[in-house]
Coordinates of C-alpha atoms in Angstrom, one line a residue:
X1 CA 38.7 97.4 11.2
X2 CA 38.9 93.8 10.5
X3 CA 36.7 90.9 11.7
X4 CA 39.2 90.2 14.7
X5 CA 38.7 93.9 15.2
X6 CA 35.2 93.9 15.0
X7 CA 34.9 90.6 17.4
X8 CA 37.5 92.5 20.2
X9 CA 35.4 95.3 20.1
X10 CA 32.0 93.8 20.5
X11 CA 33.4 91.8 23.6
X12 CA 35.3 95.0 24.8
X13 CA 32.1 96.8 25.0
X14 CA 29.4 93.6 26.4
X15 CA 31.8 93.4 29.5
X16 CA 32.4 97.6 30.1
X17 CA 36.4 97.3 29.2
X18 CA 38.1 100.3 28.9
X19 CA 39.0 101.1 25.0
X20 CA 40.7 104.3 25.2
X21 CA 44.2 104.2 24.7
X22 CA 45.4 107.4 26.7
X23 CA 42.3 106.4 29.3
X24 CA 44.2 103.0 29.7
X25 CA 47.7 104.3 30.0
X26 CA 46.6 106.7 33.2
X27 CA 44.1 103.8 34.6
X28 CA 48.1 101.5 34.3
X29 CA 50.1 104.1 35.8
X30 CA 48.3 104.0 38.7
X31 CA 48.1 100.8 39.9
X32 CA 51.7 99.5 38.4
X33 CA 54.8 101.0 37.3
X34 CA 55.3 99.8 33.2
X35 CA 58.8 99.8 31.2
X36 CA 58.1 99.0 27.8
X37 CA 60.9 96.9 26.0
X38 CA 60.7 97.9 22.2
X39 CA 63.1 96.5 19.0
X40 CA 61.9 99.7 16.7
X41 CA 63.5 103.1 17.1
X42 CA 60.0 104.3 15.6
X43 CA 59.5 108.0 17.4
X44 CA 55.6 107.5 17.0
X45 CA 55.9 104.0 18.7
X46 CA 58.0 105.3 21.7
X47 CA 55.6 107.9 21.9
X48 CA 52.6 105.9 21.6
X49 CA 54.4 103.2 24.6
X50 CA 56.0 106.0 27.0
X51 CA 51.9 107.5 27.6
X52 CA 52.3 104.4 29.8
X53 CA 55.6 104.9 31.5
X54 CA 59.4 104.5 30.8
X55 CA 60.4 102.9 27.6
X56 CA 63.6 101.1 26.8
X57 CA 64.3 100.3 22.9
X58 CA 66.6 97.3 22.3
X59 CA 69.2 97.5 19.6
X60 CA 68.0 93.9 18.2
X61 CA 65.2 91.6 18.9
X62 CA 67.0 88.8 20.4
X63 CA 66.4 86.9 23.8
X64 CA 70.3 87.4 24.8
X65 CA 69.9 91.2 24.2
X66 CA 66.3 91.7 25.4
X67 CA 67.2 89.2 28.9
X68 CA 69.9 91.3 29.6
X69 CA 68.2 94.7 29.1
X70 CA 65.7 93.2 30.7
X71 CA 68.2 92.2 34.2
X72 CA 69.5 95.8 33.8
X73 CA 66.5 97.2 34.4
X74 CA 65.2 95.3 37.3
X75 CA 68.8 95.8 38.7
X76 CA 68.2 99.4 38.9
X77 CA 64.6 99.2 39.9
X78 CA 66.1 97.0 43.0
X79 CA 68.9 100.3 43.5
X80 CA 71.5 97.9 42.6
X81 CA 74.4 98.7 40.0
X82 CA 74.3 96.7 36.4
X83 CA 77.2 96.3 33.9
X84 CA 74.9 97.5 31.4
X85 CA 74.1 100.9 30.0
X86 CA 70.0 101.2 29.8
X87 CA 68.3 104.7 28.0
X88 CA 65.0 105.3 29.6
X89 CA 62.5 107.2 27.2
X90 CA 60.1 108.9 28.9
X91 CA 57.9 111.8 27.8
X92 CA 57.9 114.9 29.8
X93 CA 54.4 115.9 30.5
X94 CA 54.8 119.6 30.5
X95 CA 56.5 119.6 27.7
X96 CA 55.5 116.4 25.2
X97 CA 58.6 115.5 24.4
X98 CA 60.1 112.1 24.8
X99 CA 63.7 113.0 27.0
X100 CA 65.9 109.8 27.1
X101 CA 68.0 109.3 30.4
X102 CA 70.4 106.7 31.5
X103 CA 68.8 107.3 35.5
X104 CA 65.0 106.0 36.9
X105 CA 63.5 106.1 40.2
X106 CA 64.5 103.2 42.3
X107 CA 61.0 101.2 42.9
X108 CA 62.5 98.8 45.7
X109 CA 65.2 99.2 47.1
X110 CA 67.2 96.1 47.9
X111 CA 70.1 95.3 50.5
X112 CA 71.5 92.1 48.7
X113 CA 73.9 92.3 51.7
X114 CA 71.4 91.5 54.1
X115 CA 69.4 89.2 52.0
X116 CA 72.7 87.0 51.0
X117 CA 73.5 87.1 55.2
X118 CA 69.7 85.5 55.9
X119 CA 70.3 82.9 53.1
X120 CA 73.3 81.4 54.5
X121 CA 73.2 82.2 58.5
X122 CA 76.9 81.5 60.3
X123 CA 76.9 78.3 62.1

């Protein structure tokens, strides 16, 4: 471990922070729903990211590509259809392996409809 290490560590421990990884993911999960945008196709990083919840690996680290992976996600979080393909990795606790899947659980779903009808009421 380095000095920055070192330093983080210290302070981790003086103010009782959590410092285990897999301890951290749960504690995350349950409070907040996490998609983790990676660049690197790395199958130790994915794993590493997708103890937290669903990750989504970009083909290039760019903000055009990332934004609209980004707008693809949240459009199917809201239940709303997107232009764009997105692969979900997610591991699969009974079996440890990371399963990729074009579908997610809608988080919030959203009548745009209804919203866009509010936003500009008839006269």
């Amino acid at each position: 471990m380095d000095s920055e290490g070192r330093l983080e560590e210290a302070f981790s421990k003086k103010n009782q922070m959590e410092t285990d990884w897999d301890r951290l993911c749960e504690m995350t999960k349950e409070k907040h729903r996490v998609v983790t945008f990676l660049t690197g196709r790395s199958s130790a990083i994915v794993d590493l990211y997708s103890k937290m919840g669903d990750v989504v690996v970009v083909p290039q680290n760019s903000s055009a590509v990332i934004t609209a992976a980004m707008m693809a996600v949240l459009l199917q979080l809201i239940g709303q259809p997107t232009e764009h393909e997105v692969a979900f990795h997610r591991k699969n606790h009974q079996t440890s392996f990371i399963e990729k899947s074009q579908e997610t659980e809608v988080e919030v779903p959203i009548k745009l409809e209804d919203i866009m009808k509010t936003a500009d009421p008839p006269t």
